[in-house]
Amino acid sequence: MGEEIIHFNNRREAQDLTAGGPEFLRLIARAFDIRITARDMWVKLGGTDERVRKAAEFFQILRDIRDRGARLGEHGLRYALRAYQQGRGEELRQLYSVRIDVAPGRPPVFPRTFGQRDYVQAIMTRDITFGIGPAGTGKTYLAMAMAVSYLLKGDVSRIILTRPAIEAGEALGYLPGDMYQKVLPYLRPLYDALYDMMSPDDIERNMDRGVIEVAPLAYMRGRTLNHAFVILDEAQNTTSEQMLMFLTRLGFDSQCVITGDLTQVDLPPSKASGLVEARRILSNIEGIAFAELTDADVVRHSLVQKVIQAYREDRLQTRGPTPDRAADALEPTA
């Protein structure tokens, strides 16, 4: 039998590595079949030599991740434990080597799952990337982080955010206010992410200068977008014509990310989703990547993953797959 004591450098580190309470430590004890005794600034591991060694190695991986600037939180710690148990300890270390630096004073952004890592790496290596997956998988958030990073490094000179205003049929003229006020409700998820990565003053200044631009998808027609990082959100609600129009706006030295959730198509049944069609037509074109995120990549509240799965199962049981939509939405390709 063996023992090892893990000493923490300070209370914040202790909280970060144990999710701030005994529940995660009990989870570790069960996972490795060991005993854990915890105090404010240390934990003692007890059990067979091999099990104690593995548990200590797991804590060291968590410490290495934290030292890179990542804060895992309860969800991240649980994900890390599952990954380690699957024999992916070294891969887990590498996951958090992908760091996205945003504005000064804002914490760096890290992919939190292996699927998110593949998505970010696709953006880094392709000019056009499609991020497809259910709610909560970080599609929009990571795209925004990459856009801010590219802007601050000087890789692009502006960020353009767009989304189909399907609820208003793209006919926004009857709404009160200027274009910004009309489209704001539809782009709120993009703004929420942006405010995590830049100060409000910087955002306002860049919008006034046209460095950050927001517009409904219909306003993209006839333009050529050079030296820009362009994000099309909620792309499952584009028509075939809109998707083709958008993709052909891309100009020189530009980057484009298209995000969508094929389980949330709001188009009329007679309209095919431009995102579904794009995946079918463009999947084999060099320079275009399709990153498929799944329930395993959900990084919101732990119940979100269960909600998504429950709705998916209910849809299959009560409605069955429908042509071109549910089949694609519920059976994502690799």
Tab-separated table of C-alpha atoms in Angstrom:
chain	number	residue	atom	x	y	z
A	1	MET	CA	0.000	0.000	0.000
A	2	GLY	CA	1.174	3.507	-0.739
A	3	GLU	CA	0.494	7.104	0.212
A	4	GLU	CA	1.230	10.444	-1.383
A	5	ILE	CA	0.472	13.969	-0.243
A	6	ILE	CA	-0.396	16.634	-2.812
A	7	HIS	CA	0.482	20.084	-1.435
A	8	PHE	CA	-1.225	23.190	-2.820
A	9	ASN	CA	0.612	26.487	-3.184
A	10	ASN	CA	-2.338	28.575	-2.003
A	11	ARG	CA	-6.055	28.384	-1.316
A	12	ARG	CA	-6.984	29.462	-4.839
A	13	GLU	CA	-4.990	26.593	-6.327
A	14	ALA	CA	-6.600	24.172	-3.884
A	15	GLN	CA	-10.039	25.384	-4.933
A	16	ASP	CA	-9.218	25.235	-8.649
A	17	LEU	CA	-7.879	21.675	-8.480
A	18	THR	CA	-10.659	20.235	-6.329
A	19	ALA	CA	-13.727	22.124	-7.629
A	20	GLY	CA	-13.867	23.850	-4.255
A	21	GLY	CA	-15.430	21.001	-2.305
A	22	PRO	CA	-15.481	17.358	-1.266
A	23	GLU	CA	-17.784	16.102	-4.033
A	24	PHE	CA	-15.090	16.104	-6.717
A	25	LEU	CA	-12.598	14.500	-4.332
A	26	ARG	CA	-15.088	11.705	-3.650
A	27	LEU	CA	-15.451	11.277	-7.402
A	28	ILE	CA	-11.664	10.939	-7.751
A	29	ALA	CA	-11.549	8.465	-4.871
A	30	ARG	CA	-14.145	6.273	-6.566
A	31	ALA	CA	-12.534	6.606	-9.994
A	32	PHE	CA	-9.113	5.449	-8.775
A	33	ASP	CA	-10.399	3.239	-5.940
A	34	ILE	CA	-8.297	5.073	-3.357
A	35	ARG	CA	-8.776	6.901	-0.059
A	36	ILE	CA	-8.501	10.681	0.025
A	37	THR	CA	-7.996	12.783	3.134
A	38	ALA	CA	-8.332	16.520	2.522
A	39	ARG	CA	-7.200	19.579	4.438
A	40	ASP	CA	-7.101	23.235	3.435
A	41	MET	CA	-3.705	23.093	1.737
A	42	TRP	CA	-3.172	19.429	0.924
A	43	VAL	CA	-4.815	16.128	0.056
A	44	LYS	CA	-3.443	12.710	0.987
A	45	LEU	CA	-3.953	9.799	-1.387
A	46	GLY	CA	-3.945	6.260	-0.020
A	47	GLY	CA	-4.261	2.885	-1.720
A	48	THR	CA	-2.245	0.478	-3.815
A	49	ASP	CA	0.978	1.908	-5.216
A	50	GLU	CA	-0.253	1.888	-8.822
A	51	ARG	CA	-3.597	3.521	-8.047
A	52	VAL	CA	-1.978	6.215	-5.935
A	53	ARG	CA	0.566	6.844	-8.697
A	54	LYS	CA	-2.191	7.313	-11.279
A	55	ALA	CA	-4.211	9.630	-9.027
A	56	ALA	CA	-1.103	11.717	-8.321
A	57	GLU	CA	-0.366	11.886	-12.044
A	58	PHE	CA	-3.918	13.106	-12.648
A	59	PHE	CA	-3.475	15.899	-10.103
A	60	GLN	CA	-0.199	16.869	-11.789
A	61	ILE	CA	-1.970	17.125	-15.155
A	62	LEU	CA	-4.579	19.411	-13.564
A	63	ARG	CA	-1.790	21.542	-12.111
A	64	ASP	CA	-0.025	21.755	-15.493
A	65	ILE	CA	-3.275	22.873	-17.127
A	66	ARG	CA	-3.846	25.508	-14.459
A	67	ASP	CA	-0.285	26.793	-14.841
A	68	ARG	CA	-1.072	27.544	-18.504
A	69	GLY	CA	-3.755	29.977	-17.362
A	70	ALA	CA	-6.811	27.754	-17.757
A	71	ARG	CA	-9.492	27.592	-15.090
A	72	LEU	CA	-11.343	24.322	-15.507
A	73	GLY	CA	-14.291	24.698	-13.159
A	74	GLU	CA	-16.397	21.728	-12.098
A	75	HIS	CA	-17.384	20.715	-15.635
A	76	GLY	CA	-13.805	20.890	-16.873
A	77	LEU	CA	-12.510	18.856	-13.948
A	78	ARG	CA	-15.090	16.150	-14.540
A	79	TYR	CA	-14.292	16.109	-18.257
A	80	ALA	CA	-10.581	15.825	-17.446
A	81	LEU	CA	-11.233	12.889	-15.123
A	82	ARG	CA	-13.227	11.041	-17.786
A	83	ALA	CA	-10.522	11.699	-20.366
A	84	TYR	CA	-7.788	10.421	-18.049
A	85	GLN	CA	-9.764	7.265	-17.301
A	86	GLN	CA	-10.035	6.696	-21.053
A	87	GLY	CA	-6.237	6.698	-21.311
A	88	ARG	CA	-6.040	10.205	-22.798
A	89	GLY	CA	-3.894	11.816	-20.112
A	90	GLU	CA	-1.173	13.088	-22.438
A	91	GLU	CA	-3.767	14.224	-24.960
A	92	LEU	CA	-5.463	16.101	-22.122
A	93	ARG	CA	-2.236	17.992	-21.464
A	94	GLN	CA	-2.009	18.915	-25.139
A	95	LEU	CA	-5.650	20.036	-25.225
A	96	TYR	CA	-4.843	23.049	-23.071
A	97	SER	CA	-1.726	23.930	-25.036
A	98	VAL	CA	-4.110	25.542	-27.561
A	99	ARG	CA	-4.456	29.023	-26.056
A	100	ILE	CA	-6.379	31.897	-27.646
A	101	ASP	CA	-5.233	35.273	-26.325
A	102	VAL	CA	-7.872	37.987	-26.494
A	103	ALA	CA	-7.789	41.604	-25.274
A	104	PRO	CA	-5.352	42.619	-22.504
A	105	GLY	CA	-6.915	42.169	-19.094
A	106	ARG	CA	-9.261	39.460	-20.332
A	107	PRO	CA	-8.556	35.799	-19.538
A	108	PRO	CA	-7.308	33.656	-22.428
A	109	VAL	CA	-9.765	31.273	-24.040
A	110	PHE	CA	-9.058	27.553	-24.273
A	111	PRO	CA	-10.911	24.771	-26.066
A	112	ARG	CA	-12.476	22.679	-23.312
A	113	THR	CA	-13.033	19.388	-25.138
A	114	PHE	CA	-11.254	17.392	-27.803
A	115	GLY	CA	-13.995	18.285	-30.281
A	116	GLN	CA	-13.526	21.982	-29.533
A	117	ARG	CA	-9.765	21.582	-29.998
A	118	ASP	CA	-10.313	20.110	-33.462
A	119	TYR	CA	-12.686	22.981	-34.273
A	120	VAL	CA	-10.141	25.634	-33.246
A	121	GLN	CA	-7.355	23.891	-35.148
A	122	ALA	CA	-9.576	23.803	-38.226
A	123	ILE	CA	-10.073	27.576	-37.972
A	124	MET	CA	-6.313	28.031	-37.629
A	125	THR	CA	-5.549	26.032	-40.756
A	126	ARG	CA	-8.487	26.708	-43.115
A	127	ASP	CA	-9.908	29.856	-44.662
A	128	ILE	CA	-13.494	28.600	-44.362
A	129	THR	CA	-14.611	26.540	-41.369
A	130	PHE	CA	-18.068	25.205	-40.613
A	131	GLY	CA	-18.751	24.537	-36.914
A	132	ILE	CA	-21.803	22.299	-36.628
A	133	GLY	CA	-23.228	21.012	-33.365
A	134	PRO	CA	-25.861	21.363	-30.640
A	135	ALA	CA	-26.320	24.290	-28.279
A	136	GLY	CA	-23.636	24.787	-25.671
A	137	THR	CA	-20.725	23.322	-27.621
A	138	GLY	CA	-18.876	26.639	-27.908
A	139	LYS	CA	-19.269	27.095	-31.662
A	140	THR	CA	-19.986	30.819	-31.514
A	141	TYR	CA	-17.831	31.577	-28.476
A	142	LEU	CA	-14.669	30.019	-29.899
A	143	ALA	CA	-15.235	31.625	-33.302
A	144	MET	CA	-15.488	35.016	-31.615
A	145	ALA	CA	-12.340	34.356	-29.580
A	146	MET	CA	-10.450	33.526	-32.765
A	147	ALA	CA	-11.806	36.653	-34.466
A	148	VAL	CA	-10.672	38.915	-31.617
A	149	SER	CA	-7.274	37.197	-31.500
A	150	TYR	CA	-6.758	37.633	-35.252
A	151	LEU	CA	-7.786	41.299	-35.051
A	152	LEU	CA	-5.453	42.118	-32.166
A	153	LYS	CA	-2.533	40.325	-33.842
A	154	GLY	CA	-3.116	42.279	-37.046
A	155	ASP	CA	-3.950	39.196	-39.115
A	156	VAL	CA	-7.209	40.881	-40.157
A	157	SER	CA	-8.278	44.520	-40.077
A	158	ARG	CA	-11.931	44.053	-39.124
A	159	ILE	CA	-14.520	41.658	-37.727
A	160	ILE	CA	-17.872	41.205	-39.440
A	161	LEU	CA	-20.713	39.477	-37.600
A	162	THR	CA	-23.873	38.395	-39.366
A	163	ARG	CA	-26.863	36.166	-38.866
A	164	PRO	CA	-30.065	35.420	-40.781
A	165	ALA	CA	-32.969	37.261	-39.144
A	166	ILE	CA	-35.308	34.400	-39.865
A	167	GLU	CA	-37.878	35.436	-37.252
A	168	ALA	CA	-38.474	38.673	-39.163
A	169	GLY	CA	-38.053	37.114	-42.581
A	170	GLU	CA	-35.058	39.435	-43.123
A	171	ALA	CA	-37.615	42.250	-43.526
A	172	LEU	CA	-36.337	44.432	-40.712
A	173	GLY	CA	-37.546	47.747	-42.065
A	174	TYR	CA	-40.726	47.828	-40.013
A	175	LEU	CA	-38.823	47.548	-36.731
A	176	PRO	CA	-38.031	50.781	-34.823
A	177	GLY	CA	-34.509	52.208	-34.681
A	178	ASP	CA	-31.471	52.226	-36.949
A	179	MET	CA	-29.981	49.087	-38.487
A	180	TYR	CA	-27.855	48.390	-35.411
A	181	GLN	CA	-30.901	48.525	-33.127
A	182	LYS	CA	-32.961	46.391	-35.510
A	183	VAL	CA	-30.439	43.582	-35.778
A	184	LEU	CA	-29.113	43.640	-32.200
A	185	PRO	CA	-31.621	41.111	-30.772
A	186	TYR	CA	-30.626	38.576	-33.425
A	187	LEU	CA	-26.900	39.014	-32.780
A	188	ARG	CA	-27.062	39.047	-28.988
A	189	PRO	CA	-25.182	35.714	-28.583
A	190	LEU	CA	-22.294	37.164	-30.587
A	191	TYR	CA	-22.265	40.317	-28.469
A	192	ASP	CA	-22.319	38.313	-25.256
A	193	ALA	CA	-19.184	36.486	-26.376
A	194	LEU	CA	-17.534	39.688	-27.590
A	195	TYR	CA	-18.002	41.421	-24.227
A	196	ASP	CA	-16.159	38.541	-22.547
A	197	MET	CA	-13.126	39.243	-24.718
A	198	MET	CA	-12.925	43.030	-25.076
A	199	SER	CA	-13.789	45.992	-22.880
A	200	PRO	CA	-17.053	47.836	-23.612
A	201	ASP	CA	-15.084	50.982	-24.509
A	202	ASP	CA	-12.938	49.096	-27.030
A	203	ILE	CA	-16.007	47.479	-28.559
A	204	GLU	CA	-17.827	50.815	-28.914
A	205	ARG	CA	-14.754	52.524	-30.365
A	206	ASN	CA	-14.152	49.740	-32.878
A	207	MET	CA	-17.797	49.715	-33.921
A	208	ASP	CA	-17.760	53.481	-34.450
A	209	ARG	CA	-14.682	53.085	-36.682
A	210	GLY	CA	-16.202	50.170	-38.602
A	211	VAL	CA	-13.546	47.770	-37.312
A	212	ILE	CA	-16.321	45.644	-35.811
A	213	GLU	CA	-19.422	45.496	-37.972
A	214	VAL	CA	-22.747	43.791	-37.357
A	215	ALA	CA	-25.350	43.317	-40.036
A	216	PRO	CA	-28.162	40.971	-41.037
A	217	LEU	CA	-27.214	38.484	-43.712
A	218	ALA	CA	-29.253	40.288	-46.370
A	219	TYR	CA	-26.872	43.278	-46.106
A	220	MET	CA	-23.930	41.151	-47.292
A	221	ARG	CA	-25.208	41.011	-50.864
A	222	GLY	CA	-22.961	42.686	-53.436
A	223	ARG	CA	-19.986	43.117	-51.091
A	224	THR	CA	-16.437	41.733	-51.163
A	225	LEU	CA	-15.025	41.193	-47.685
A	226	ASN	CA	-11.237	41.657	-47.729
A	227	HIS	CA	-8.879	41.454	-44.715
A	228	ALA	CA	-11.777	40.425	-42.490
A	229	PHE	CA	-12.737	37.738	-40.028
A	230	VAL	CA	-16.360	36.981	-40.862
A	231	ILE	CA	-18.695	34.968	-38.639
A	232	LEU	CA	-22.066	33.725	-39.867
A	233	ASP	CA	-24.050	32.494	-36.864
A	234	GLU	CA	-27.242	30.380	-36.898
A	235	ALA	CA	-26.405	29.270	-40.431
A	236	GLN	CA	-28.933	26.435	-40.292
A	237	ASN	CA	-31.541	29.118	-40.988
A	238	THR	CA	-29.993	30.277	-44.246
A	239	THR	CA	-31.565	29.253	-47.515
A	240	SER	CA	-29.468	27.699	-50.263
A	241	GLU	CA	-29.358	31.024	-52.080
A	242	GLN	CA	-28.290	32.940	-48.979
A	243	MET	CA	-25.503	30.479	-48.180
A	244	LEU	CA	-24.091	30.677	-51.697
A	245	MET	CA	-24.335	34.467	-51.626
A	246	PHE	CA	-22.506	34.607	-48.300
A	247	LEU	CA	-19.705	32.212	-49.220
A	248	THR	CA	-18.953	34.143	-52.394
A	249	ARG	CA	-18.434	37.387	-50.426
A	250	LEU	CA	-15.049	36.182	-49.116
A	251	GLY	CA	-12.173	38.326	-50.361
A	252	PHE	CA	-8.398	38.385	-49.990
A	253	ASP	CA	-6.702	37.680	-46.637
A	254	SER	CA	-10.018	36.857	-45.018
A	255	GLN	CA	-11.195	34.151	-42.668
A	256	CYS	CA	-14.732	32.835	-42.481
A	257	VAL	CA	-16.455	30.743	-39.803
A	258	ILE	CA	-20.005	29.476	-40.257
A	259	THR	CA	-21.783	28.058	-37.207
A	260	GLY	CA	-25.066	26.230	-36.920
A	261	ASP	CA	-27.171	23.633	-35.140
A	262	LEU	CA	-28.996	21.316	-37.517
A	263	THR	CA	-31.511	20.365	-34.815
A	264	GLN	CA	-32.823	23.952	-34.688
A	265	VAL	CA	-33.828	24.743	-38.261
A	266	ASP	CA	-36.601	27.376	-38.241
A	267	LEU	CA	-37.117	27.582	-41.994
A	268	PRO	CA	-40.490	26.640	-43.504
A	269	PRO	CA	-40.684	22.932	-44.398
A	270	SER	CA	-40.575	23.806	-48.091
A	271	LYS	CA	-37.174	25.511	-47.701
A	272	ALA	CA	-33.980	23.457	-47.581
A	273	SER	CA	-31.314	24.580	-45.116
A	274	GLY	CA	-28.325	26.157	-46.818
A	275	LEU	CA	-26.097	24.651	-44.125
A	276	VAL	CA	-27.248	21.106	-44.892
A	277	GLU	CA	-26.683	21.704	-48.590
A	278	ALA	CA	-23.256	23.267	-48.044
A	279	ARG	CA	-22.096	20.271	-46.038
A	280	ARG	CA	-23.193	17.937	-48.812
A	281	ILE	CA	-21.628	19.945	-51.638
A	282	LEU	CA	-18.443	21.335	-50.062
A	283	SER	CA	-17.221	18.614	-47.697
A	284	ASN	CA	-14.448	17.442	-50.048
A	285	ILE	CA	-13.100	20.848	-51.094
A	286	GLU	CA	-9.551	21.583	-49.958
A	287	GLY	CA	-9.335	24.670	-47.770
A	288	ILE	CA	-12.806	24.144	-46.292
A	289	ALA	CA	-13.229	22.311	-42.977
A	290	PHE	CA	-16.321	20.879	-41.336
A	291	ALA	CA	-15.922	20.508	-37.561
A	292	GLU	CA	-18.664	18.337	-36.097
A	293	LEU	CA	-19.320	18.929	-32.401
A	294	THR	CA	-21.469	16.531	-30.379
A	295	ASP	CA	-23.172	16.229	-27.003
A	296	ALA	CA	-19.760	15.322	-25.547
A	297	ASP	CA	-18.598	18.878	-26.327
A	298	VAL	CA	-21.375	20.660	-24.399
A	299	VAL	CA	-19.741	22.943	-21.834
A	300	ARG	CA	-22.762	24.580	-20.229
A	301	HIS	CA	-24.571	23.383	-17.108
A	302	SER	CA	-24.301	19.607	-16.733
A	303	LEU	CA	-28.061	19.272	-17.299
A	304	VAL	CA	-27.827	20.820	-20.781
A	305	GLN	CA	-26.196	17.673	-22.136
A	306	LYS	CA	-29.017	15.552	-20.697
A	307	VAL	CA	-31.680	17.901	-22.082
A	308	ILE	CA	-30.197	17.708	-25.590
A	309	GLN	CA	-30.065	13.914	-25.464
A	310	ALA	CA	-33.625	13.620	-24.116
A	311	TYR	CA	-35.033	15.827	-26.876
A	312	ARG	CA	-33.071	13.930	-29.509
A	313	GLU	CA	-34.459	10.600	-28.326
A	314	ASP	CA	-38.000	11.975	-28.121
A	315	ARG	CA	-37.776	13.405	-31.626
A	316	LEU	CA	-36.680	10.081	-33.044
A	317	GLN	CA	-39.425	8.189	-31.200
A	318	THR	CA	-42.341	10.528	-31.873
A	319	ARG	CA	-41.524	12.009	-35.265
A	320	GLY	CA	-38.862	9.870	-36.820
A	321	PRO	CA	-36.153	11.355	-39.010
A	322	THR	CA	-37.309	13.713	-41.744
A	323	PRO	CA	-35.599	14.042	-45.108
A	324	ASP	CA	-32.567	16.311	-45.309
A	325	ARG	CA	-32.956	17.724	-41.810
A	326	ALA	CA	-33.345	15.328	-38.911
A	327	ALA	CA	-31.248	12.694	-40.626
A	328	ASP	CA	-28.388	15.133	-40.948
A	329	ALA	CA	-29.014	16.708	-37.575
A	330	LEU	CA	-29.215	13.538	-35.525
A	331	GLU	CA	-26.513	11.537	-37.273
A	332	PRO	CA	-23.521	13.874	-37.631
A	333	THR	CA	-20.698	12.678	-39.823
A	334	ALA	CA	-17.154	12.293	-38.575
